[in-house]
PDB file of C-alpha atoms in Angstrom:
ATOM      1  CA  UNK A 138      98.612 237.709  21.647  1.00  0.00           C
ATOM      2  CA  UNK A 139     101.065 237.443  18.608  1.00  0.00           C
ATOM      3  CA  UNK A 140     100.030 236.879  15.307  1.00  0.00           C
ATOM      4  CA  UNK A 141     101.718 236.283  12.446  1.00  0.00           C
ATOM      5  CA  UNK A 142      99.824 237.704   8.867  1.00  0.00           C
ATOM      6  CA  UNK A 143     100.924 235.737   5.211  1.00  0.00           C
ATOM      7  CA  UNK A 144      99.876 238.498   2.437  1.00  0.00           C
ATOM      8  CA  UNK A 145     100.514 241.572   4.833  1.00  0.00           C
ATOM      9  CA  UNK A 146     101.216 243.546   1.904  1.00  0.00           C
ATOM     10  CA  UNK A 147      98.357 242.943  -0.528  1.00  0.00           C
ATOM     11  CA  UNK A 148      94.835 244.411  -0.066  1.00  0.00           C
ATOM     12  CA  UNK A 149      93.358 242.524   2.993  1.00  0.00           C
ATOM     13  CA  UNK A 150      96.147 241.566   4.805  1.00  0.00           C
ATOM     14  CA  UNK A 151      97.354 245.349   5.191  1.00  0.00           C
ATOM     15  CA  UNK A 152      93.916 245.919   6.813  1.00  0.00           C
ATOM     16  CA  UNK A 153      94.367 242.789   8.717  1.00  0.00           C
ATOM     17  CA  UNK A 154      97.224 244.579  10.348  1.00  0.00           C
ATOM     18  CA  UNK A 155      95.918 247.616  10.811  1.00  0.00           C
ATOM     19  CA  UNK A 156      93.226 246.060  12.766  1.00  0.00           C
ATOM     20  CA  UNK A 157      95.469 243.721  14.949  1.00  0.00           C
ATOM     21  CA  UNK A 158      97.491 246.856  15.906  1.00  0.00           C
ATOM     22  CA  UNK A 159      94.282 248.437  17.047  1.00  0.00           C
ATOM     23  CA  UNK A 160      94.113 245.673  20.141  1.00  0.00           C
ATOM     24  CA  UNK A 161      96.638 246.745  22.853  1.00  0.00           C
ATOM     25  CA  UNK A 162      99.912 244.171  23.638  1.00  0.00           C
ATOM     26  CA  UNK A 163      99.184 242.600  20.224  1.00  0.00           C
ATOM     27  CA  UNK A 164     102.129 242.091  17.905  1.00  0.00           C
ATOM     28  CA  UNK A 165     102.325 241.331  14.495  1.00  0.00           C
ATOM     29  CA  UNK A 166     104.455 239.314  12.247  1.00  0.00           C
ATOM     30  CA  UNK A 167     104.230 240.538   9.017  1.00  0.00           C
ATOM     31  CA  UNK A 168     105.072 238.866   5.930  1.00  0.00           C
ATOM     32  CA  UNK A 169     104.666 239.511   2.303  1.00  0.00           C
ATOM     33  CA  UNK A 170     106.583 239.207  -1.149  1.00  0.00           C
ATOM     34  CA  UNK A 171     106.957 242.808  -2.157  1.00  0.00           C
ATOM     35  CA  UNK A 172     110.024 244.578  -0.340  1.00  0.00           C
ATOM     36  CA  UNK A 173     108.686 248.088  -1.295  1.00  0.00           C
ATOM     37  CA  UNK A 174     105.472 247.412   0.011  1.00  0.00           C
ATOM     38  CA  UNK A 175     106.668 246.214   3.241  1.00  0.00           C
ATOM     39  CA  UNK A 176     108.589 249.306   4.051  1.00  0.00           C
ATOM     40  CA  UNK A 177     105.388 251.047   3.203  1.00  0.00           C
ATOM     41  CA  UNK A 178     103.711 249.385   5.626  1.00  0.00           C
ATOM     42  CA  UNK A 179     106.157 250.187   8.099  1.00  0.00           C
ATOM     43  CA  UNK A 180     106.035 253.350   7.755  1.00  0.00           C
ATOM     44  CA  UNK A 181     102.232 253.778   7.963  1.00  0.00           C
ATOM     45  CA  UNK A 182     102.943 252.267  11.427  1.00  0.00           C
ATOM     46  CA  UNK A 183     106.053 253.892  12.504  1.00  0.00           C
ATOM     47  CA  UNK A 184     103.851 254.310  16.078  1.00  0.00           C
ATOM     48  CA  UNK A 185     103.554 250.898  16.329  1.00  0.00           C
ATOM     49  CA  UNK A 186     107.437 250.068  15.485  1.00  0.00           C
ATOM     50  CA  UNK A 187     107.741 247.819  18.704  1.00  0.00           C
ATOM     51  CA  UNK A 188     104.500 245.513  18.047  1.00  0.00           C
ATOM     52  CA  UNK A 189     104.867 245.317  14.460  1.00  0.00           C
ATOM     53  CA  UNK A 190     107.802 243.129  12.735  1.00  0.00           C
ATOM     54  CA  UNK A 191     107.924 242.960   8.886  1.00  0.00           C
ATOM     55  CA  UNK A 192     109.621 239.908   6.686  1.00  0.00           C
ATOM     56  CA  UNK A 193     110.108 239.678   3.062  1.00  0.00           C
ATOM     57  CA  UNK A 194     109.335 236.246   2.215  1.00  0.00           C
ATOM     58  CA  UNK A 195     107.804 233.442  -0.104  1.00  0.00           C
ATOM     59  CA  UNK A 196     105.672 231.007   0.998  1.00  0.00           C
ATOM     60  CA  UNK A 197     107.447 228.280  -0.368  1.00  0.00           C
ATOM     61  CA  UNK A 198     110.583 229.044   0.995  1.00  0.00           C
ATOM     62  CA  UNK A 199     109.370 230.184   4.530  1.00  0.00           C
ATOM     63  CA  UNK A 200     111.567 228.524   6.854  1.00  0.00           C
ATOM     64  CA  UNK A 201     109.258 228.518  10.357  1.00  0.00           C
ATOM     65  CA  UNK A 202     106.581 229.909  12.017  1.00  0.00           C
ATOM     66  CA  UNK A 203     107.828 231.021  15.589  1.00  0.00           C
ATOM     67  CA  UNK A 204     106.894 228.878  18.122  1.00  0.00           C
ATOM     68  CA  UNK A 205     105.401 231.820  20.490  1.00  0.00           C
ATOM     69  CA  UNK A 206     102.419 232.429  17.556  1.00  0.00           C
ATOM     70  CA  UNK A 207      99.061 232.212  18.631  1.00  0.00           C
ATOM     71  CA  UNK A 208      97.331 232.803  15.223  1.00  0.00           C
ATOM     72  CA  UNK A 209      98.279 232.194  11.878  1.00  0.00           C
ATOM     73  CA  UNK A 210      96.384 234.645   9.146  1.00  0.00           C
ATOM     74  CA  UNK A 211      96.811 233.307   5.745  1.00  0.00           C
ATOM     75  CA  UNK A 212      95.371 236.198   3.368  1.00  0.00           C
ATOM     76  CA  UNK A 213      98.619 235.329   1.089  1.00  0.00           C
ATOM     77  CA  UNK A 214      97.644 234.404  -2.695  1.00  0.00           C
ATOM     78  CA  UNK A 215      98.236 235.014  -6.340  1.00  0.00           C
ATOM     79  CA  UNK A 216      94.822 236.348  -7.479  1.00  0.00           C
ATOM     80  CA  UNK A 217      95.112 237.107 -11.101  1.00  0.00           C
ATOM     81  CA  UNK A 218      97.806 235.889 -13.210  1.00  0.00           C
ATOM     82  CA  UNK A 219      99.235 238.527 -15.634  1.00  0.00           C
ATOM     83  CA  UNK A 220     100.167 235.963 -18.041  1.00  0.00           C
ATOM     84  CA  UNK A 221      99.260 232.080 -18.967  1.00  0.00           C
ATOM     85  CA  UNK A 222     102.661 230.793 -17.749  1.00  0.00           C
ATOM     86  CA  UNK A 223     101.895 232.561 -14.652  1.00  0.00           C
ATOM     87  CA  UNK A 224      98.887 230.052 -13.527  1.00  0.00           C
ATOM     88  CA  UNK A 225     101.723 227.578 -12.598  1.00  0.00           C
ATOM     89  CA  UNK A 226     103.089 230.159 -10.087  1.00  0.00           C
ATOM     90  CA  UNK A 227      99.624 230.764  -8.897  1.00  0.00           C
ATOM     91  CA  UNK A 228      99.054 227.249  -7.873  1.00  0.00           C
ATOM     92  CA  UNK A 229     102.413 226.610  -6.525  1.00  0.00           C
ATOM     93  CA  UNK A 230     101.484 229.679  -4.078  1.00  0.00           C
ATOM     94  CA  UNK A 231      98.242 229.279  -3.534  1.00  0.00           C
ATOM     95  CA  UNK A 232      98.223 225.270  -3.084  1.00  0.00           C
ATOM     96  CA  UNK A 233     101.702 223.863  -2.107  1.00  0.00           C
ATOM     97  CA  UNK A 234     102.375 227.670  -0.449  1.00  0.00           C
ATOM     98  CA  UNK A 235      99.167 226.969   2.001  1.00  0.00           C
ATOM     99  CA  UNK A 236     100.463 223.590   2.080  1.00  0.00           C
ATOM    100  CA  UNK A 237     103.966 224.606   3.592  1.00  0.00           C
ATOM    101  CA  UNK A 238     102.554 226.875   5.742  1.00  0.00           C
ATOM    102  CA  UNK A 239      99.784 224.695   7.529  1.00  0.00           C
ATOM    103  CA  UNK A 240     102.524 221.857   8.031  1.00  0.00           C
ATOM    104  CA  UNK A 241     104.602 224.930   9.650  1.00  0.00           C
ATOM    105  CA  UNK A 242     101.881 226.211  11.941  1.00  0.00           C
ATOM    106  CA  UNK A 243     100.936 222.567  12.912  1.00  0.00           C
ATOM    107  CA  UNK A 244     104.416 221.916  14.321  1.00  0.00           C
ATOM    108  CA  UNK A 245     104.418 225.029  16.623  1.00  0.00           C
ATOM    109  CA  UNK A 246     101.410 223.405  18.514  1.00  0.00           C
ATOM    110  CA  UNK A 247      97.644 223.703  18.406  1.00  0.00           C
ATOM    111  CA  UNK A 248      97.482 227.494  16.750  1.00  0.00           C
ATOM    112  CA  UNK A 249      94.825 229.452  15.562  1.00  0.00           C
ATOM    113  CA  UNK A 250      94.606 229.027  11.781  1.00  0.00           C
ATOM    114  CA  UNK A 251      92.585 231.430   9.669  1.00  0.00           C
ATOM    115  CA  UNK A 252      92.323 231.245   5.621  1.00  0.00           C
ATOM    116  CA  UNK A 253      91.050 233.760   3.405  1.00  0.00           C
ATOM    117  CA  UNK A 254      89.044 232.378   0.611  1.00  0.00           C
ATOM    118  CA  UNK A 255      86.891 233.512  -1.511  1.00  0.00           C
ATOM    119  CA  UNK A 256      82.857 233.457  -2.870  1.00  0.00           C
ATOM    120  CA  UNK A 257      84.221 232.397  -6.174  1.00  0.00           C
ATOM    121  CA  UNK A 258      84.613 228.726  -5.038  1.00  0.00           C
ATOM    122  CA  UNK A 259      80.494 228.906  -5.716  1.00  0.00           C
ATOM    123  CA  UNK A 260      81.050 229.199  -9.146  1.00  0.00           C
ATOM    124  CA  UNK A 261      78.553 231.300 -11.440  1.00  0.00           C
ATOM    125  CA  UNK A 262      75.470 230.010 -10.182  1.00  0.00           C
ATOM    126  CA  UNK A 263      72.767 229.506  -7.798  1.00  0.00           C
ATOM    127  CA  UNK A 264      73.056 232.617  -5.911  1.00  0.00           C
ATOM    128  CA  UNK A 265      72.712 233.520  -3.057  1.00  0.00           C
ATOM    129  CA  UNK A 266      74.845 231.172  -1.552  1.00  0.00           C
ATOM    130  CA  UNK A 267      74.786 229.602   2.332  1.00  0.00           C
ATOM    131  CA  UNK A 268      78.192 227.236   3.111  1.00  0.00           C
ATOM    132  CA  UNK A 269      76.838 224.156   2.435  1.00  0.00           C
ATOM    133  CA  UNK A 270      76.200 225.444  -1.111  1.00  0.00           C
ATOM    134  CA  UNK A 271      78.415 223.021  -3.617  1.00  0.00           C
ATOM    135  CA  UNK A 272      82.001 224.221  -5.151  1.00  0.00           C
ATOM    136  CA  UNK A 273      81.805 225.115  -8.475  1.00  0.00           C
ATOM    137  CA  UNK A 274      84.861 226.819  -9.242  1.00  0.00           C
ATOM    138  CA  UNK A 275      84.818 228.280 -12.629  1.00  0.00           C
ATOM    139  CA  UNK A 276      88.147 229.629 -13.060  1.00  0.00           C
ATOM    140  CA  UNK A 277      91.954 228.438 -12.004  1.00  0.00           C
ATOM    141  CA  UNK A 278      91.933 230.837  -9.129  1.00  0.00           C
ATOM    142  CA  UNK A 279      88.633 229.315  -7.482  1.00  0.00           C
ATOM    143  CA  UNK A 280      90.104 226.105  -7.940  1.00  0.00           C
ATOM    144  CA  UNK A 281      93.196 227.110  -6.015  1.00  0.00           C
ATOM    145  CA  UNK A 282      91.321 228.274  -3.749  1.00  0.00           C
ATOM    146  CA  UNK A 283      89.048 225.276  -3.012  1.00  0.00           C
ATOM    147  CA  UNK A 284      92.205 223.144  -2.953  1.00  0.00           C
ATOM    148  CA  UNK A 285      93.651 225.500  -0.397  1.00  0.00           C
ATOM    149  CA  UNK A 286      90.277 225.070   1.773  1.00  0.00           C
ATOM    150  CA  UNK A 287      90.626 221.371   1.384  1.00  0.00           C
ATOM    151  CA  UNK A 288      94.184 221.028   2.728  1.00  0.00           C
ATOM    152  CA  UNK A 289      93.278 223.581   5.602  1.00  0.00           C
ATOM    153  CA  UNK A 290      90.083 221.453   6.687  1.00  0.00           C
ATOM    154  CA  UNK A 291      92.553 218.332   6.895  1.00  0.00           C
ATOM    155  CA  UNK A 292      94.448 220.299   9.765  1.00  0.00           C
ATOM    156  CA  UNK A 293      90.988 220.665  11.773  1.00  0.00           C
ATOM    157  CA  UNK A 294      92.702 217.719  14.024  1.00  0.00           C
ATOM    158  CA  UNK A 295      95.833 219.681  14.815  1.00  0.00           C
ATOM    159  CA  UNK A 296      94.973 223.340  14.385  1.00  0.00           C
ATOM    160  CA  UNK A 297      91.939 225.487  15.487  1.00  0.00           C
ATOM    161  CA  UNK A 298      90.729 226.224  11.721  1.00  0.00           C
ATOM    162  CA  UNK A 299      88.420 228.803  10.240  1.00  0.00           C
ATOM    163  CA  UNK A 300      87.843 229.415   6.583  1.00  0.00           C
ATOM    164  CA  UNK A 301      86.191 232.824   5.430  1.00  0.00           C
ATOM    165  CA  UNK A 302      84.671 233.049   1.688  1.00  0.00           C
ATOM    166  CA  UNK A 303      85.082 236.681   0.822  1.00  0.00           C
ATOM    167  CA  UNK A 304      82.451 238.644  -1.316  1.00  0.00           C
ATOM    168  CA  UNK A 305      83.879 241.282  -3.383  1.00  0.00           C
ATOM    169  CA  UNK A 306      86.307 243.266  -1.208  1.00  0.00           C
ATOM    170  CA  UNK A 307      86.017 247.263  -1.709  1.00  0.00           C
ATOM    171  CA  UNK A 308      87.460 250.451   0.198  1.00  0.00           C
ATOM    172  CA  UNK A 309      90.093 252.667   0.634  1.00  0.00           C
ATOM    173  CA  UNK A 310      93.656 251.364   1.901  1.00  0.00           C
ATOM    174  CA  UNK A 311      97.189 252.256   0.766  1.00  0.00           C
ATOM    175  CA  UNK A 312      96.646 249.625  -1.844  1.00  0.00           C
ATOM    176  CA  UNK A 313      92.940 250.056  -3.018  1.00  0.00           C
ATOM    177  CA  UNK A 314      92.497 248.305  -6.314  1.00  0.00           C
ATOM    178  CA  UNK A 315      91.391 251.397  -8.476  1.00  0.00           C
ATOM    179  CA  UNK A 316      90.861 249.162 -11.700  1.00  0.00           C
ATOM    180  CA  UNK A 317      88.119 247.535 -10.511  1.00  0.00           C
ATOM    181  CA  UNK A 318      84.772 248.607  -9.463  1.00  0.00           C
ATOM    182  CA  UNK A 319      83.740 250.704  -7.588  1.00  0.00           C
ATOM    183  CA  UNK A 320      87.022 252.238  -7.800  1.00  0.00           C
ATOM    184  CA  UNK A 321      86.613 252.945 -11.258  1.00  0.00           C
ATOM    185  CA  UNK A 322      83.258 254.474 -11.243  1.00  0.00           C
ATOM    186  CA  UNK A 323      84.543 256.672  -8.337  1.00  0.00           C
ATOM    187  CA  UNK A 324      87.792 257.843 -10.740  1.00  0.00           C
ATOM    188  CA  UNK A 325      85.474 258.967 -13.628  1.00  0.00           C
ATOM    189  CA  UNK A 326      82.569 260.458 -11.274  1.00  0.00           C
ATOM    190  CA  UNK A 327      85.767 262.612  -9.993  1.00  0.00           C
ATOM    191  CA  UNK A 328      87.228 263.082 -13.528  1.00  0.00           C
ATOM    192  CA  UNK A 329      83.584 264.325 -14.627  1.00  0.00           C
ATOM    193  CA  UNK A 330      83.344 261.474 -17.148  1.00  0.00           C
ATOM    194  CA  UNK A 331      80.625 259.397 -17.881  1.00  0.00           C
ATOM    195  CA  UNK A 332      80.421 255.885 -16.429  1.00  0.00           C
ATOM    196  CA  UNK A 333      80.234 252.917 -18.714  1.00  0.00           C
ATOM    197  CA  UNK A 334      77.739 250.275 -18.146  1.00  0.00           C
ATOM    198  CA  UNK A 335      77.715 247.238 -20.440  1.00  0.00           C
ATOM    199  CA  UNK A 336      74.890 244.919 -20.902  1.00  0.00           C
ATOM    200  CA  UNK A 337      71.214 245.933 -19.129  1.00  0.00           C
ATOM    201  CA  UNK A 338      73.484 246.693 -16.048  1.00  0.00           C
ATOM    202  CA  UNK A 339      71.428 244.214 -13.832  1.00  0.00           C
ATOM    203  CA  UNK A 340      74.322 241.698 -12.884  1.00  0.00           C
ATOM    204  CA  UNK A 341      74.543 241.610  -9.133  1.00  0.00           C
ATOM    205  CA  UNK A 342      77.772 241.995  -6.891  1.00  0.00           C
ATOM    206  CA  UNK A 343      78.080 241.615  -3.408  1.00  0.00           C
ATOM    207  CA  UNK A 344      80.304 243.984  -1.891  1.00  0.00           C
ATOM    208  CA  UNK A 345      82.162 243.847   1.171  1.00  0.00           C
ATOM    209  CA  UNK A 346      84.200 246.865   2.781  1.00  0.00           C
ATOM    210  CA  UNK A 347      87.792 245.738   3.389  1.00  0.00           C
ATOM    211  CA  UNK A 348      87.544 246.994   7.049  1.00  0.00           C
ATOM    212  CA  UNK A 349      84.665 245.072   7.551  1.00  0.00           C
ATOM    213  CA  UNK A 350      86.694 242.028   6.225  1.00  0.00           C
ATOM    214  CA  UNK A 351      89.739 242.850   8.466  1.00  0.00           C
ATOM    215  CA  UNK A 352      87.594 243.209  11.850  1.00  0.00           C
ATOM    216  CA  UNK A 353      86.281 239.221  11.220  1.00  0.00           C
ATOM    217  CA  UNK A 354      89.494 238.206  10.380  1.00  0.00           C
ATOM    218  CA  UNK A 355      90.561 239.820  13.860  1.00  0.00           C
ATOM    219  CA  UNK A 356      87.669 238.574  15.534  1.00  0.00           C
ATOM    220  CA  UNK A 357      87.985 235.066  14.462  1.00  0.00           C
ATOM    221  CA  UNK A 358      91.798 234.834  15.558  1.00  0.00           C
ATOM    222  CA  UNK A 359      90.516 235.744  19.445  1.00  0.00           C
ATOM    223  CA  UNK A 360      87.560 233.286  19.710  1.00  0.00           C
ATOM    224  CA  UNK A 361      87.680 230.165  20.744  1.00  0.00           C
ATOM    225  CA  UNK A 362      86.974 227.442  18.132  1.00  0.00           C
ATOM    226  CA  UNK A 363      83.906 228.154  16.478  1.00  0.00           C
ATOM    227  CA  UNK A 364      80.565 225.954  17.458  1.00  0.00           C
ATOM    228  CA  UNK A 365      80.361 223.981  14.628  1.00  0.00           C
ATOM    229  CA  UNK A 366      81.986 223.624  10.634  1.00  0.00           C
ATOM    230  CA  UNK A 367      85.047 226.354  10.368  1.00  0.00           C
ATOM    231  CA  UNK A 368      83.584 228.034   7.250  1.00  0.00           C
ATOM    232  CA  UNK A 369      81.968 231.124   7.048  1.00  0.00           C
ATOM    233  CA  UNK A 370      80.764 233.067   4.314  1.00  0.00           C
ATOM    234  CA  UNK A 371      81.576 236.914   4.710  1.00  0.00           C
ATOM    235  CA  UNK A 372      79.729 239.381   2.824  1.00  0.00           C
ATOM    236  CA  UNK A 373      77.203 242.565   3.083  1.00  0.00           C
ATOM    237  CA  UNK A 374      74.173 240.412   3.593  1.00  0.00           C
ATOM    238  CA  UNK A 375      72.697 240.998  -0.191  1.00  0.00           C
ATOM    239  CA  UNK A 376      74.030 242.470  -3.453  1.00  0.00           C
ATOM    240  CA  UNK A 377      73.646 245.248  -5.688  1.00  0.00           C
ATOM    241  CA  UNK A 378      73.281 246.273  -9.519  1.00  0.00           C
ATOM    242  CA  UNK A 379      75.742 247.822 -11.309  1.00  0.00           C
ATOM    243  CA  UNK A 380      72.789 249.885 -12.210  1.00  0.00           C
ATOM    244  CA  UNK A 381      72.197 250.896  -8.342  1.00  0.00           C
ATOM    245  CA  UNK A 382      76.038 251.241  -8.090  1.00  0.00           C
ATOM    246  CA  UNK A 383      76.285 253.879 -10.574  1.00  0.00           C
ATOM    247  CA  UNK A 384      73.074 255.595  -9.438  1.00  0.00           C
ATOM    248  CA  UNK A 385      74.443 256.024  -5.891  1.00  0.00           C
ATOM    249  CA  UNK A 386      77.803 257.509  -7.229  1.00  0.00           C
ATOM    250  CA  UNK A 387      75.285 259.698  -8.794  1.00  0.00           C
ATOM    251  CA  UNK A 388      73.652 260.896  -5.735  1.00  0.00           C
ATOM    252  CA  UNK A 389      77.004 261.305  -3.942  1.00  0.00           C
ATOM    253  CA  UNK A 390      78.292 263.366  -6.714  1.00  0.00           C
ATOM    254  CA  UNK A 391      75.164 265.674  -6.734  1.00  0.00           C
ATOM    255  CA  UNK A 392      75.185 266.042  -2.804  1.00  0.00           C
ATOM    256  CA  UNK A 393      78.901 267.280  -3.119  1.00  0.00           C
ATOM    257  CA  UNK A 394      78.504 269.322  -5.945  1.00  0.00           C
ATOM    258  CA  UNK A 395      80.638 267.753  -8.234  1.00  0.00           C
ATOM    259  CA  UNK A 396      79.518 267.769 -12.021  1.00  0.00           C
ATOM    260  CA  UNK A 397      76.513 265.520 -12.693  1.00  0.00           C
ATOM    261  CA  UNK A 398      77.411 261.868 -13.536  1.00  0.00           C
ATOM    262  CA  UNK A 399      76.384 260.413 -16.774  1.00  0.00           C
ATOM    263  CA  UNK A 400      75.574 256.881 -17.865  1.00  0.00           C
ATOM    264  CA  UNK A 401      77.190 255.585 -20.988  1.00  0.00           C
ATOM    265  CA  UNK A 402      75.126 252.608 -21.877  1.00  0.00           C
ATOM    266  CA  UNK A 403      76.871 249.832 -24.267  1.00  0.00           C
ATOM    267  CA  UNK A 404      73.450 247.402 -24.410  1.00  0.00           C
ATOM    268  CA  UNK A 405      74.722 245.803 -27.081  1.00  0.00           C
ATOM    269  CA  UNK A 406      77.871 244.110 -25.071  1.00  0.00           C
ATOM    270  CA  UNK A 407      77.199 240.545 -23.871  1.00  0.00           C
ATOM    271  CA  UNK A 408      78.003 240.486 -20.053  1.00  0.00           C
ATOM    272  CA  UNK A 409      80.392 238.133 -19.773  1.00  0.00           C
ATOM    273  CA  UNK A 410      80.471 235.689 -16.499  1.00  0.00           C
ATOM    274  CA  UNK A 411      78.392 235.299 -13.382  1.00  0.00           C
ATOM    275  CA  UNK A 412      75.263 237.508 -13.163  1.00  0.00           C
ATOM    276  CA  UNK A 413      74.523 237.246  -9.667  1.00  0.00           C
ATOM    277  CA  UNK A 414      76.931 237.170  -6.745  1.00  0.00           C
ATOM    278  CA  UNK A 415      75.293 236.610  -3.086  1.00  0.00           C
ATOM    279  CA  UNK A 416      76.335 235.005  -0.069  1.00  0.00           C
ATOM    280  CA  UNK A 417      74.184 234.412   2.949  1.00  0.00           C
ATOM    281  CA  UNK A 418      75.789 235.499   6.125  1.00  0.00           C
ATOM    282  CA  UNK A 419      73.320 234.072   8.873  1.00  0.00           C
ATOM    283  CA  UNK A 420      75.646 231.634   9.966  1.00  0.00           C
ATOM    284  CA  UNK A 421      78.659 234.061  10.734  1.00  0.00           C
ATOM    285  CA  UNK A 422      76.494 236.442  12.417  1.00  0.00           C
ATOM    286  CA  UNK A 423      75.201 233.533  14.770  1.00  0.00           C
ATOM    287  CA  UNK A 424      78.545 231.973  15.773  1.00  0.00           C
ATOM    288  CA  UNK A 425      80.882 234.790  15.458  1.00  0.00           C
ATOM    289  CA  UNK A 426      78.959 237.613  16.629  1.00  0.00           C
ATOM    290  CA  UNK A 427      80.057 239.723  13.175  1.00  0.00           C
ATOM    291  CA  UNK A 428      77.817 242.024  11.068  1.00  0.00           C
ATOM    292  CA  UNK A 429      79.238 244.274   8.531  1.00  0.00           C
ATOM    293  CA  UNK A 430      79.134 248.137   9.433  1.00  0.00           C
ATOM    294  CA  UNK A 431      80.142 249.672   6.781  1.00  0.00           C
ATOM    295  CA  UNK A 432      77.168 250.812   4.447  1.00  0.00           C
ATOM    296  CA  UNK A 433      77.653 250.919   0.549  1.00  0.00           C
ATOM    297  CA  UNK A 434      76.893 254.766   0.699  1.00  0.00           C
ATOM    298  CA  UNK A 435      79.784 255.036   3.257  1.00  0.00           C
ATOM    299  CA  UNK A 436      82.090 252.952   1.544  1.00  0.00           C
ATOM    300  CA  UNK A 437      81.607 254.867  -2.018  1.00  0.00           C
ATOM    301  CA  UNK A 438      81.703 258.144  -0.278  1.00  0.00           C
ATOM    302  CA  UNK A 439      85.268 257.292   1.059  1.00  0.00           C
ATOM    303  CA  UNK A 440      86.567 256.776  -2.682  1.00  0.00           C
ATOM    304  CA  UNK A 441      85.415 260.215  -3.667  1.00  0.00           C
ATOM    305  CA  UNK A 442      87.168 261.758  -0.179  1.00  0.00           C
ATOM    306  CA  UNK A 443      90.213 259.930  -1.239  1.00  0.00           C
ATOM    307  CA  UNK A 444      90.431 261.119  -4.940  1.00  0.00           C
ATOM    308  CA  UNK A 445      88.674 264.689  -4.568  1.00  0.00           C
ATOM    309  CA  UNK A 446      91.875 265.986  -3.372  1.00  0.00           C
ATOM    310  CA  UNK A 447      94.417 264.370  -5.422  1.00  0.00           C
ATOM    311  CA  UNK A 448      92.276 265.644  -9.169  1.00  0.00           C
ATOM    312  CA  UNK A 449      92.113 269.169  -7.638  1.00  0.00           C
ATOM    313  CA  UNK A 450      95.916 269.064  -7.741  1.00  0.00           C
ATOM    314  CA  UNK A 451      95.889 267.849 -11.278  1.00  0.00           C
ATOM    315  CA  UNK A 452      96.192 270.165 -14.141  1.00  0.00           C
ATOM    316  CA  UNK A 453      93.004 270.506 -16.404  1.00  0.00           C
ATOM    317  CA  UNK A 454      94.843 268.652 -19.394  1.00  0.00           C
ATOM    318  CA  UNK A 455      95.546 265.359 -17.510  1.00  0.00           C
ATOM    319  CA  UNK A 456      92.096 264.641 -15.802  1.00  0.00           C
ATOM    320  CA  UNK A 457      91.173 262.065 -18.469  1.00  0.00           C
ATOM    321  CA  UNK A 458      91.350 258.498 -17.304  1.00  0.00           C
ATOM    322  CA  UNK A 459      91.261 256.975 -20.667  1.00  0.00           C
TER     323      UNK A 459
END
């Protein structure tokens, strides 16, 4: 199998590349915008040099999809614009880039095409959501992903398409998101600093380990066309409150002999945004045979495993993360 992966230098894309390379005789064509990260990717998979090719390219200027390709996995997107001016660029990449990629893929014949979407297409209310829940995007990013889904579905007569709506991804990769939960909490735990909990701490999040997400994309890449519609929710099958996340970190720290974890509560701070994020995943279990394998405790332990050696090597005076 030859897989063409966009966004290969991203948090999810790099893990998809890793999962694909675990399949014998699979070749991966990895595309990304960040040249230094592509070099990092090549170094990480040096032992697979004969099966991994990397290319620096923007979706809007991508010249072609090799005709030998069997599946295109589209994980490239701009997720959080750094400034209002970047919103226009985000739309060009997320929407027009997706349109161009679909056109190039269709020119190669009836390939498999797997599109990475997000739970944010559902909006901020009505959870838990199933695949028939209405899309009510509340952000510019979510709106671009709804449009990307629409474009992808529009090619279902020419391509074998699957759309994956992802829960909040977490877990350790070379490109871990340390500024977001749960990475932010993990850094504070190892630094011996209190975990800041704003509002009641009862807002609920659906966490999916990035390795489980990557396994699903690879599974969809090798399966025949799914039985019914090609939209799948991919989450943990439940949700956890910020309070429970903090408590889990406190228990893990105690089991490792780390300093006792303290909470710094700020009930006066009103939580902005969704209060409950959660997706039902019965459909992907039944039709694809995919079940998330990494428990929350295992996933959070991975953060502490990654951080403890780093913190031990740092001078005492530099341990604050404020």
